[in-house]
Short mmCIF file of C-alpha atoms in Angstrom, two decimals:
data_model
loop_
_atom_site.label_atom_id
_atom_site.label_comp_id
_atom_site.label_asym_id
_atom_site.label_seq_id
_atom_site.Cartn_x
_atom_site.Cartn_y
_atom_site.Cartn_z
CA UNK Y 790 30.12 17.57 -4.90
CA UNK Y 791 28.91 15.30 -7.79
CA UNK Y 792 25.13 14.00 -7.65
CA UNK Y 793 21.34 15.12 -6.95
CA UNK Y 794 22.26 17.39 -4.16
CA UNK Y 795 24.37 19.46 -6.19
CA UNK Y 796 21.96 19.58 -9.04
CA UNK Y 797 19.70 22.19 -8.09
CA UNK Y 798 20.28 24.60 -11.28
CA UNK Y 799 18.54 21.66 -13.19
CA UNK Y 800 15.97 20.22 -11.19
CA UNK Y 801 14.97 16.72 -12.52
CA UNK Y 802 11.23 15.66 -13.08
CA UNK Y 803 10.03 12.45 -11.04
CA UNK Y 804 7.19 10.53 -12.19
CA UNK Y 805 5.40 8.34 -9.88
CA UNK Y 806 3.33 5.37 -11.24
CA UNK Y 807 1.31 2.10 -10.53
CA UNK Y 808 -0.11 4.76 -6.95
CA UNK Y 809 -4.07 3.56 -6.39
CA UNK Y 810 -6.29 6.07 -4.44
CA UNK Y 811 -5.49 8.60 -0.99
CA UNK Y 812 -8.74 7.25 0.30
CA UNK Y 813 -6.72 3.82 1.14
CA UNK Y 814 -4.69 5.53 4.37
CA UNK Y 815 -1.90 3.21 4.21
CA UNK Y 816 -1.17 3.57 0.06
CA UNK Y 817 -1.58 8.03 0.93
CA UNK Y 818 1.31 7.42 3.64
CA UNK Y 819 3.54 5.33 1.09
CA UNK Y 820 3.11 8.24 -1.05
CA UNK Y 821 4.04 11.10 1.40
CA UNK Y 822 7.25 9.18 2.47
CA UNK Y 823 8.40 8.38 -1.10
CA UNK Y 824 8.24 11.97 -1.99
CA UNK Y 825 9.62 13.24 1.37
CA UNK Y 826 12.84 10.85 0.66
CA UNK Y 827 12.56 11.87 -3.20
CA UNK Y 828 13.21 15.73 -2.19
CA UNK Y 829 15.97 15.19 0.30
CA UNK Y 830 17.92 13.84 -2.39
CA UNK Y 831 16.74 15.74 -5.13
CA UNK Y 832 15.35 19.22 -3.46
CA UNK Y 833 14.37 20.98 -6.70
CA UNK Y 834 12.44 17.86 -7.99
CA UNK Y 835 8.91 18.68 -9.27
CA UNK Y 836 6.10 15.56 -9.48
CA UNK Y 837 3.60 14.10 -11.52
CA UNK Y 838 1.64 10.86 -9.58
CA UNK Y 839 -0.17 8.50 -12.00
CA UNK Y 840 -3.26 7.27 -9.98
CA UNK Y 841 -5.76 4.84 -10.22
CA UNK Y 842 -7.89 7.20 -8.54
CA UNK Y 843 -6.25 10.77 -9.23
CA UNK Y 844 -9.33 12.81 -7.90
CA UNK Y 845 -8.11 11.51 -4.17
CA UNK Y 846 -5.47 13.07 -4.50
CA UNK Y 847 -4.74 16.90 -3.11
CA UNK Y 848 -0.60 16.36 -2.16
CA UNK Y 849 2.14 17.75 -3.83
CA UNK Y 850 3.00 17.54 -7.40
CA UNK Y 851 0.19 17.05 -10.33
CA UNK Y 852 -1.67 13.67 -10.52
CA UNK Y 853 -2.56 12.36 -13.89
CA UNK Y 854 -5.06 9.11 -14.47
CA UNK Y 855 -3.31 5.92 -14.68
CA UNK Y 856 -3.18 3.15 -17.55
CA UNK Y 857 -5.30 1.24 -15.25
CA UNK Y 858 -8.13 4.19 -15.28
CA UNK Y 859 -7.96 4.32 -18.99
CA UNK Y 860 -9.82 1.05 -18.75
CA UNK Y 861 -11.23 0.71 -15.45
CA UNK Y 862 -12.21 4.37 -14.50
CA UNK Y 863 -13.69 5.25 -11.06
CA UNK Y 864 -17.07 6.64 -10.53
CA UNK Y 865 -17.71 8.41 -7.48
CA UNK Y 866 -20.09 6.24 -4.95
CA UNK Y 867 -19.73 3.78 -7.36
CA UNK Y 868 -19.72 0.27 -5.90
CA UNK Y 869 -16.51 -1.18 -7.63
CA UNK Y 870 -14.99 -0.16 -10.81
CA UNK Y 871 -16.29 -1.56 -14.07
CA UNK Y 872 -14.02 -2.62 -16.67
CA UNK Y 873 -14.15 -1.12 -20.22
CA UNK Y 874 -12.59 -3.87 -22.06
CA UNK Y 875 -13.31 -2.02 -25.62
CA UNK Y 876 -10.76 0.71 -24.44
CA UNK Y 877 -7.46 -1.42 -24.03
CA UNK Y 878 -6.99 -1.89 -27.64
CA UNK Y 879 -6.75 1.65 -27.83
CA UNK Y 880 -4.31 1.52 -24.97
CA UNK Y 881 -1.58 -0.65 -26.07
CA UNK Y 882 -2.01 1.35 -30.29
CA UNK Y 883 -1.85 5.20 -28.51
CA UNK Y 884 0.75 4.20 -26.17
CA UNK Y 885 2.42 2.24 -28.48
CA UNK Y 886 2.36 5.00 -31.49
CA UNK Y 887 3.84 7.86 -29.04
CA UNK Y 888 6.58 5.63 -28.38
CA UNK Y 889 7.77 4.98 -31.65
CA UNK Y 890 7.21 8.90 -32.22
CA UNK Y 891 9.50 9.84 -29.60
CA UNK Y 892 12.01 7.71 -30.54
CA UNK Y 893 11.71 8.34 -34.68
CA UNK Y 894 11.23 12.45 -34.82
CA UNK Y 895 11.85 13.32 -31.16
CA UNK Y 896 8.44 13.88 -30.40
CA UNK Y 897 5.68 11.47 -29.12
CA UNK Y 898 2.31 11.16 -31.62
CA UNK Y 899 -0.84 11.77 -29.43
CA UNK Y 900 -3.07 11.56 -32.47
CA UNK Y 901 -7.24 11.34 -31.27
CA UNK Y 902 -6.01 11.19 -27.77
CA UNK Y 903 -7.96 13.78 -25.24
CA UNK Y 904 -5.92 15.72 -23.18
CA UNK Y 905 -6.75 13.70 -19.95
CA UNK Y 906 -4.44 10.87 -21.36
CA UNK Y 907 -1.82 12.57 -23.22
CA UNK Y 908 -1.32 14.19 -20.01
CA UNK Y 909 -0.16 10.24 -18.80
CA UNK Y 910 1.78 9.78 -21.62
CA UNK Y 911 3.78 13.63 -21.68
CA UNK Y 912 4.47 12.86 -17.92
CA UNK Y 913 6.57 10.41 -19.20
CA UNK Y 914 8.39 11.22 -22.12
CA UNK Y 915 9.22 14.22 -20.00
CA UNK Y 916 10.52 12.65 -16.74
CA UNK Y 917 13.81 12.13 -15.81
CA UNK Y 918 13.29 9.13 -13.49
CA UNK Y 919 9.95 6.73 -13.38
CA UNK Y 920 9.30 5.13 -10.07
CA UNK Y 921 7.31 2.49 -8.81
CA UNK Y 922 5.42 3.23 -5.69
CA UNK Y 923 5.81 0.91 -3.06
CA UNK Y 924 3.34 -1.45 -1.66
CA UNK Y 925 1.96 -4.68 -3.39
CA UNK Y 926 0.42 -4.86 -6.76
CA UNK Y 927 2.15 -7.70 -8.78
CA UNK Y 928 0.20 -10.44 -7.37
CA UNK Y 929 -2.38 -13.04 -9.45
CA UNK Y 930 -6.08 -11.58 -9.21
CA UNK Y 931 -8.92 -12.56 -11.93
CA UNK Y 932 -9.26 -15.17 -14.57
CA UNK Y 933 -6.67 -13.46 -17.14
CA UNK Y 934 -5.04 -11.36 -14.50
CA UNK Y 935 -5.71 -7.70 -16.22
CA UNK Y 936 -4.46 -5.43 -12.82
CA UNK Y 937 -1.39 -7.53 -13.07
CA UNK Y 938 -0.52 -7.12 -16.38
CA UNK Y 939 -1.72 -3.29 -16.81
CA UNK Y 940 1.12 -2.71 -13.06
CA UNK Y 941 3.82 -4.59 -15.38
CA UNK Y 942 2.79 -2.57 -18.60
CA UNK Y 943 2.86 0.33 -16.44
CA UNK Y 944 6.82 -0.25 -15.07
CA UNK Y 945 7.73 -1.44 -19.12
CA UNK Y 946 5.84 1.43 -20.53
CA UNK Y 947 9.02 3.41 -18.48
CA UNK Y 948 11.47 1.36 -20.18
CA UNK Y 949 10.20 1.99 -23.45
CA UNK Y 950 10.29 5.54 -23.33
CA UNK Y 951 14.13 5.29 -22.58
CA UNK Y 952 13.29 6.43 -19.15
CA UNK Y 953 15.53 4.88 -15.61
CA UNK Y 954 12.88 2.90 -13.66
CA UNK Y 955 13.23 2.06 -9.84
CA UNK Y 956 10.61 0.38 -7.62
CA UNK Y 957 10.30 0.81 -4.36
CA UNK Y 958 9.39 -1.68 -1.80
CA UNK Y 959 7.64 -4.27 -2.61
CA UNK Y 960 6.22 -7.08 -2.15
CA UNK Y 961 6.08 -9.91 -5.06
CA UNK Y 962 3.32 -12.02 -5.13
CA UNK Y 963 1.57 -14.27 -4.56
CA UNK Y 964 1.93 -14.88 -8.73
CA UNK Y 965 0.08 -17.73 -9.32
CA UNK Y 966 0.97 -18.62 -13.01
CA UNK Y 967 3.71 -19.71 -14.77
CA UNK Y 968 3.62 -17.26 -17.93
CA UNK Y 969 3.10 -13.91 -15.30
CA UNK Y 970 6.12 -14.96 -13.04
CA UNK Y 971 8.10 -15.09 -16.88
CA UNK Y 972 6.65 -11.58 -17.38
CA UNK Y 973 7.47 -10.36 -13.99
CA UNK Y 974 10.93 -11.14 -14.18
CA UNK Y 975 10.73 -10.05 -17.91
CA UNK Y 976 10.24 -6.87 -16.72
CA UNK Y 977 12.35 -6.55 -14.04
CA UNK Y 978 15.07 -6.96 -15.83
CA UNK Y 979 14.30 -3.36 -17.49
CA UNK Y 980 14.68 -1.83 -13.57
CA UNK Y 981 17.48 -0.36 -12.74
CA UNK Y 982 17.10 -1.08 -8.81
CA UNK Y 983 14.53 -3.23 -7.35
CA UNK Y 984 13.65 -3.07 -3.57
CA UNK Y 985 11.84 -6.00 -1.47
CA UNK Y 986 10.25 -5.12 1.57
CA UNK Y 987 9.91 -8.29 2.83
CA UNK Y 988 11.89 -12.10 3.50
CA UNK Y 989 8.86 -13.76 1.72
CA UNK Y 990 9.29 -11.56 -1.30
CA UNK Y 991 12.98 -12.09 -1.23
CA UNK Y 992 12.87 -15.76 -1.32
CA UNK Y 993 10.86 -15.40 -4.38
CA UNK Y 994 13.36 -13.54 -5.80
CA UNK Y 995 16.03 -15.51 -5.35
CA UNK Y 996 14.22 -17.91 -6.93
CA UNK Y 997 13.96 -16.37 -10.06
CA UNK Y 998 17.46 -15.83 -10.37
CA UNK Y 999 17.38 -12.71 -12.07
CA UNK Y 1000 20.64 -11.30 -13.17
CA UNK Y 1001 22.35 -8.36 -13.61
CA UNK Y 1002 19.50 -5.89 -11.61
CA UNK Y 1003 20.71 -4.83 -8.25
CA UNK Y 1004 18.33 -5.47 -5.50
CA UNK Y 1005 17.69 -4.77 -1.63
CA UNK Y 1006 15.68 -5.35 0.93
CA UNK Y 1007 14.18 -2.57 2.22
CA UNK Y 1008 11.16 -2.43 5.08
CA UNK Y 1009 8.04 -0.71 3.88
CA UNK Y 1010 8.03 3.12 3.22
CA UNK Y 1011 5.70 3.37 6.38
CA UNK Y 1012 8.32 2.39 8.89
CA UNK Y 1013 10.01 5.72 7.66
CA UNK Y 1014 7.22 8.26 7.89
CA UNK Y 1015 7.49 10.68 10.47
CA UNK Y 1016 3.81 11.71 9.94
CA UNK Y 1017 2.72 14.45 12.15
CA UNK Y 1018 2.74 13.11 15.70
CA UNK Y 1019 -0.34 15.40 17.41
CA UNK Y 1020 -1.13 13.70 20.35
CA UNK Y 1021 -3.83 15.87 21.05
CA UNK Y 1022 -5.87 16.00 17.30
CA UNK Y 1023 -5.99 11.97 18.19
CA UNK Y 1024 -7.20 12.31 21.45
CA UNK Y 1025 -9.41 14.77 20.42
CA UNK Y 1026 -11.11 12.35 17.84
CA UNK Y 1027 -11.38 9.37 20.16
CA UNK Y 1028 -13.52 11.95 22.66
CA UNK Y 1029 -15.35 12.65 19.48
CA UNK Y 1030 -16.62 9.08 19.52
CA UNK Y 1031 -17.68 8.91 23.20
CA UNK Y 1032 -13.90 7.43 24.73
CA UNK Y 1033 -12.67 9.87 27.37
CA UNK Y 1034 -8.70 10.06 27.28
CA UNK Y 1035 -9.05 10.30 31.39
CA UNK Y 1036 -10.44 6.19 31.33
CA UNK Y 1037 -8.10 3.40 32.65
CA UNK Y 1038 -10.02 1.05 30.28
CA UNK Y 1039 -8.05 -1.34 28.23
CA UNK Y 1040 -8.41 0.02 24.45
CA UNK Y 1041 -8.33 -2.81 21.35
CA UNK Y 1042 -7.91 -1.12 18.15
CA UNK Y 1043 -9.18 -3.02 14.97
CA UNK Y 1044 -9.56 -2.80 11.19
CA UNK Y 1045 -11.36 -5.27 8.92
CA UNK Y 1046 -11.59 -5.72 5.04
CA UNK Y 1047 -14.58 -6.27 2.44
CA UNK Y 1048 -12.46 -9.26 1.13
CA UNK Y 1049 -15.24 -11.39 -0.20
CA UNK Y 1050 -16.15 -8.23 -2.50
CA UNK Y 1051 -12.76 -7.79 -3.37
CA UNK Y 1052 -11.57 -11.78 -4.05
CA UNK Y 1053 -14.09 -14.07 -6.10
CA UNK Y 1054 -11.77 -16.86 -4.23
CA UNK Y 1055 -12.51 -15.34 -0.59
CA UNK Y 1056 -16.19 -16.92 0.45
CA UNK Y 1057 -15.13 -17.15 4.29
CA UNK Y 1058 -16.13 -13.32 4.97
CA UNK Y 1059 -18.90 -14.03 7.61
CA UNK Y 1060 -16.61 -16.55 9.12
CA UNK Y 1061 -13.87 -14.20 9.66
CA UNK Y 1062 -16.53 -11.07 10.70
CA UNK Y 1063 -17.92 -13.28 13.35
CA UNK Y 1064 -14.38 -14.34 14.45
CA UNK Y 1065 -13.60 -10.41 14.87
CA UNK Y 1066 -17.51 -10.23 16.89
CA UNK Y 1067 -15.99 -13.16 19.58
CA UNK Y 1068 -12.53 -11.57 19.88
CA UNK Y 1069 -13.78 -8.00 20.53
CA UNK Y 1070 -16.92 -9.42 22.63
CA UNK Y 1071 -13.87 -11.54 24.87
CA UNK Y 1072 -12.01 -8.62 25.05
CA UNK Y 1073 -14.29 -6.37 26.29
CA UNK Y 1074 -15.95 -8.44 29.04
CA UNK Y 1075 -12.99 -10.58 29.97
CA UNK Y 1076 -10.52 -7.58 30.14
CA UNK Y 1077 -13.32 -4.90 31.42
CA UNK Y 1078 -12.26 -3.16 28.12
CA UNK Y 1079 -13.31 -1.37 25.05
CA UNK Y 1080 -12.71 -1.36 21.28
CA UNK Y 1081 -12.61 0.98 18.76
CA UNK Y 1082 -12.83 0.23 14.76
CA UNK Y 1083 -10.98 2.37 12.24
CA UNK Y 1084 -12.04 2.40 8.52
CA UNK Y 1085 -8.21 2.36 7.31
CA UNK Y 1086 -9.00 2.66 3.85
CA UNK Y 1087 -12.80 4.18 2.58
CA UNK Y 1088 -12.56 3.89 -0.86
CA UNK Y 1089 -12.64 4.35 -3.98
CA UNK Y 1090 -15.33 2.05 -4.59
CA UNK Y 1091 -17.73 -0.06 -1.79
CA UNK Y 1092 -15.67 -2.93 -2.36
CA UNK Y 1093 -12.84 -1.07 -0.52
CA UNK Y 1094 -14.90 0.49 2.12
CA UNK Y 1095 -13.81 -0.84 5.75
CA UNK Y 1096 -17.09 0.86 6.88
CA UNK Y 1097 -18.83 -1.80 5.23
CA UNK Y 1098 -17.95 -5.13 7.12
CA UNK Y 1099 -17.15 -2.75 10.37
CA UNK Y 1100 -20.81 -1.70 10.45
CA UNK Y 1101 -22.05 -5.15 10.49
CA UNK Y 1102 -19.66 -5.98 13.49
CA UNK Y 1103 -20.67 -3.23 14.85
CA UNK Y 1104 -23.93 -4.52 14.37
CA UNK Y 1105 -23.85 -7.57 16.16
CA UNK Y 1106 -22.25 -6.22 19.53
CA UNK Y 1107 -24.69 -3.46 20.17
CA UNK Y 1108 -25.39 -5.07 23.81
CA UNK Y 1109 -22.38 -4.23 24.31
CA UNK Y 1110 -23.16 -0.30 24.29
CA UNK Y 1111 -21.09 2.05 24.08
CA UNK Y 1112 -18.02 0.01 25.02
CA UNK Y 1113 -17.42 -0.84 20.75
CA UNK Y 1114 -17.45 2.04 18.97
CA UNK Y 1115 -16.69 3.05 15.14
CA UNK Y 1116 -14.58 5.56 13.44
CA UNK Y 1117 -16.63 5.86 10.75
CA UNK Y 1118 -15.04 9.61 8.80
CA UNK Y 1119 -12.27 10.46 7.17
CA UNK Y 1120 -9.45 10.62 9.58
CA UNK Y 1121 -5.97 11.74 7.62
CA UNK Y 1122 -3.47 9.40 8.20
CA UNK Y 1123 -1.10 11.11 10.81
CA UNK Y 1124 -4.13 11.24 12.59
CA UNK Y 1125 -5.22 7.47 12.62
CA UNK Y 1126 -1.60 6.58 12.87
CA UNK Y 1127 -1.50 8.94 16.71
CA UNK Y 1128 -4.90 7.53 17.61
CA UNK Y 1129 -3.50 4.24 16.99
CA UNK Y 1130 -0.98 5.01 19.54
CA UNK Y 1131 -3.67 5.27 22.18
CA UNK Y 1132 -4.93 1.63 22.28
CA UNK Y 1133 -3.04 -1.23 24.26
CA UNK Y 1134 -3.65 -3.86 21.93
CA UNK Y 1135 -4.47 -3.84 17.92
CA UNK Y 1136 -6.04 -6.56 15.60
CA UNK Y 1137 -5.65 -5.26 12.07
CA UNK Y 1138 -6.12 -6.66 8.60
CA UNK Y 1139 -5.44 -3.98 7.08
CA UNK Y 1140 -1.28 -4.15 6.52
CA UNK Y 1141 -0.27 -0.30 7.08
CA UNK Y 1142 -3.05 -0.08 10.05
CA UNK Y 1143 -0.79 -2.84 11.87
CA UNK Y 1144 2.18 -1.01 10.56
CA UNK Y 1145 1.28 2.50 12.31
CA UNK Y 1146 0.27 0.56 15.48
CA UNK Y 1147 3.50 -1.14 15.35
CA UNK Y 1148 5.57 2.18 14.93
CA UNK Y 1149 3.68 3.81 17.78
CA UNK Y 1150 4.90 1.07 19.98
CA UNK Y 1151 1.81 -1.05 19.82
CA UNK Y 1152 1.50 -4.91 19.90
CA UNK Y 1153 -0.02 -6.33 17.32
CA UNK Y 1154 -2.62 -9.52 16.04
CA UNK Y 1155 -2.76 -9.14 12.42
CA UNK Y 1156 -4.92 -11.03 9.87
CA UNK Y 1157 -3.01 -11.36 6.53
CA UNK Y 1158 -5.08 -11.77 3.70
CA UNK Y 1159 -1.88 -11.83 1.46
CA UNK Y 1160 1.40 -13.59 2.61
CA UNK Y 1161 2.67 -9.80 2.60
CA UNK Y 1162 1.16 -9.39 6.31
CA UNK Y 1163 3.07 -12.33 7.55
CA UNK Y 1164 6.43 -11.00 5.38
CA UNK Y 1165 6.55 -7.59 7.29
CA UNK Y 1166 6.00 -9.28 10.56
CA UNK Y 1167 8.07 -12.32 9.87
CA UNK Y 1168 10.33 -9.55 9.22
CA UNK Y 1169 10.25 -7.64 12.59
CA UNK Y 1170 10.41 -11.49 14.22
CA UNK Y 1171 6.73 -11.20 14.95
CA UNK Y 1172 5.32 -14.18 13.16
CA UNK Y 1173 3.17 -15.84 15.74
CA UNK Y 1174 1.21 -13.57 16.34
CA UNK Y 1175 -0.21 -13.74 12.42
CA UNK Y 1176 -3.49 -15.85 11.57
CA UNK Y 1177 -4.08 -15.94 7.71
CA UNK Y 1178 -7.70 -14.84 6.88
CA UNK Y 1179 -8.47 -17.95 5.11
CA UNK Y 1180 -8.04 -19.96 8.35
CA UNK Y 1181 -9.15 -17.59 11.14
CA UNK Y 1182 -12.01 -18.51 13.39
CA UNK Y 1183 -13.45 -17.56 16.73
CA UNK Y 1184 -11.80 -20.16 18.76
CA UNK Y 1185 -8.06 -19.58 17.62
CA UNK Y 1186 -8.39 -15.52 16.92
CA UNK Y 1187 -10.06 -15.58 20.93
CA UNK Y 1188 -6.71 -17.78 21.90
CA UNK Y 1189 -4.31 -15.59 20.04
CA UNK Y 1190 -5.90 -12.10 21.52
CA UNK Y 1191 -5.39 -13.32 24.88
CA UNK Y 1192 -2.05 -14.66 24.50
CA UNK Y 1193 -0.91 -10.99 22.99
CA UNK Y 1194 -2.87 -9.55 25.36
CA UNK Y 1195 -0.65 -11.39 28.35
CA UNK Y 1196 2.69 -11.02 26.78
CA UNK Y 1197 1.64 -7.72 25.66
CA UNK Y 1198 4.63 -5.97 27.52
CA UNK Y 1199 6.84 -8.42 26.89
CA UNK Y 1200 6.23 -7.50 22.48
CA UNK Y 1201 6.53 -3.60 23.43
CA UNK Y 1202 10.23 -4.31 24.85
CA UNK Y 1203 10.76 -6.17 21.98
CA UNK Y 1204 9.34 -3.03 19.19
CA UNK Y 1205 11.65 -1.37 20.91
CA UNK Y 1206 14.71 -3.40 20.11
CA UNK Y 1207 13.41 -3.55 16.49
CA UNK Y 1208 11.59 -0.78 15.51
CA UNK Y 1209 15.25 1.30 14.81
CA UNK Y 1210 16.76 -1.18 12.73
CA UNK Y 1211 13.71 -1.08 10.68
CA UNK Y 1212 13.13 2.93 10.49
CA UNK Y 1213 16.13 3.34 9.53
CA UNK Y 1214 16.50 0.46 6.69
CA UNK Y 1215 13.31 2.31 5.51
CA UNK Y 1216 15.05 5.40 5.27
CA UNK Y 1217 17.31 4.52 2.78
CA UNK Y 1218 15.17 3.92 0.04
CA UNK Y 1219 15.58 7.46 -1.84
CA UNK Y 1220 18.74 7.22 -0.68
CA UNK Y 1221 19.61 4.06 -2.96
CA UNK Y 1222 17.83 5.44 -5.78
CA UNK Y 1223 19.88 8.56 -5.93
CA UNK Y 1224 23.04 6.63 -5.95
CA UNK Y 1225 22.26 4.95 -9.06
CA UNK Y 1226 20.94 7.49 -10.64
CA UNK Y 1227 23.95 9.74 -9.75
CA UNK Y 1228 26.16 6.59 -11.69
CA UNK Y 1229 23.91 6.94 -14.28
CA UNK Y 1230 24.45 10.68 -15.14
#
């Protein structure tokens, strides 16, 4: 038989590119299941993962530092990232000057770079297939938009190096500007297979008629992963923080972001911190309950750190004893994902906390700080039950929680109908890739 399966006497080199940081739980899971579908199809594959944050990282394959830490690197503890505008000159000449080595003599010209980043640039020149990790990173941030353009430089950068380029679901957007939705499609044009995980995202693209570059709509990479179900490491945690498995309390799971450090546009965080306070306070006396915070992601930087606004609502329901309690260490993400299983209800920002809740059978309220929250669940038909951060308060997140909270069985039936349509959509993702790249050998 033809193809990747039957290639194992020459066993192709993947790289993996625009990946942020393994202390963000959700973007660590998107990584496990891209390279879990990668090596079904192509079993002999080795890995290099370009990271934002490559220290995180302890998985399989080698990580190398990303275009984006050439400029922005991470310091450990640091509170966010500081940009080193005087090194992106140098960027765009090294990268540039390898290129046209490669192509000219055969052989890329690292001239003055350090090791570090010629490591980035040999990962490369020597892959067989560049692909874009899945998640959401070609959206409008910032004045000029630097993350955006340095994620599209990063996809291009494959293209230039003669390299076949695939990205895996994403979502697009929100792109604010005219001239970055040119350069979006620009470069998409360069890919040989583009996957949406969302009907938000795919309206987009529709609307930028882009021709000639097969696309599909896949659900996100986290539907797929099997994780490691242990029931009992979950359980084990929760006990850890004072919840006995044995209680017939009603459980509320919730995750928050640090949006207002992470959005210069975002100045509603104590609005939407105190709307989280009156939903868990409701819950807890009105349903004789109890709610537990995860910190979903806990890094890199402060700005990223759920601990941050979950110790402040943490904070402000201390009368309430030990009925709210906070996850506050690193919990791997098969882990969170089983002790997500254990609550009855969930009220996540975070995207892939509400996704793991939702796999494990879970109903969900979920906050979308991004239209990508309400494109997953608009996808799984569960758009009421979104409230976009910018317009959440106490009164209407209190209304929503109870409403989930009464037709909570009712939204488990229907996960159930759902959930395997989805899974298995998300399984095809390597799948799709190693049919076109079978064509293209």
């Amino acid at each position: 038989m033809d193809g990747p399966r039957a290639q194992k006497d020459n066993p192709i080199k993947i790289l993996l590119v625009n990946l942020h940081s393994s202390y963000n739980a959700g973007d660590d899971a998107l990584t496990q299941e891209a390279i879990r579908q990668l090596t079904e199809q192509f079993p002999q594959a080795s890995f290099t993962l370009a990271l934002n944050d490559p220290a995180s990282y302890h998985g399989m394959g080698q990580a190398v530092e990303s275009f984006t830490y050439w400029v922005k690197p991470i310091a450990p503890d640091s509170t966010s990232a500081q940009w080193r505008w005087q090194a992106l000159p140098g960027l765009i000449a090294h990268s540039l000057l390898a290129v046209a080595g490669y192509h000219l003599t055969g052989h890329p010209w690292y001239w003055f770079l350090s090791p570090e980043r010629r490591a980035l640039l040999k990962a490369y020149f020597q892959a067989d297939m560049v692909v874009s990790a899945a998640g959401n990173f070609l959206y409008s941030s910032g004045i000029v938009g630097v993350p955006f353009l340095l994620a599209l430089f990063t996809i291009f950068y494959a293209w230039l190096a003669g390299k076949p380029v695939y990205m895996l679901p994403q979502t697009l957007g929100p792109i604010r500007r005219r001239r970055e939705r040119l350069l979006t499609k620009a470069v998409l044009t360069r890919v040989r297979l583009v996957m949406i995980r969302d009907p938000i995202s795919a309206e987009v693209w529709k609307t930028w008629n882009v021709r000639g570059v097969p696309w599909s709509l896949v659900p996100d990479l986290a539907f797929a992963w099997p994780g490691t179900q242990d029931t009992q490491e979950a359980r084990a945690l929760l006990a850890e923080y004072g919840l006995d498995s044995g209680s017939d309390r009603p459980r509320l799971g919730v995750t928050l972001i640090h949006w207002g450090a992470q959005s210069r546009t975002f100045a509603r965080q104590s609005v939407y911190e105190e709307a989280i306070e009156a939903a868990i306070r409701d819950f807890v006396t009105s349903c004789a309950g109890c709610a537990v915070l995860f910190a979903q992601v806990q890094g890199p930087t402060r700005a990223e750190d759920d601990r941050v606004p979950a110790r402040r609502v943490l904070a402000n329901l201390a009368d309430l004893s030990n009925r709210v309690v906070l996850v506050d260490r690193w919990v791997p993400p098969h882990v969170l994902r089983a002790a997500y299983s254990q609550m009855d209800l969930f009220l996540g920002t975070r995207l892939h906390s509400n996704i793991f809740a939702l796999t494990e059978g879970v109903p969900v309220i979920a906050i979308g700080y991004q239209y990508k929250t309400r494109g997953v669940m608009r996808l799984l038909g569960l758009e009421p039950w979104v409230l976009d951060i910018e317009q959440v308060n106490s009164e209407t997140l209190v209304h929503l929680l109870r409403a989930a909270w009464a037709e909570r069985e009712q939204t488990r039936a229907h996960l159930q109908r759902v959930l395997p349509w989805a899974q298995k959509l998300a399984c095809q993702a390597g799948a799709l890739i190693a049919s076109d790249f079978a064509q293209k050998r």
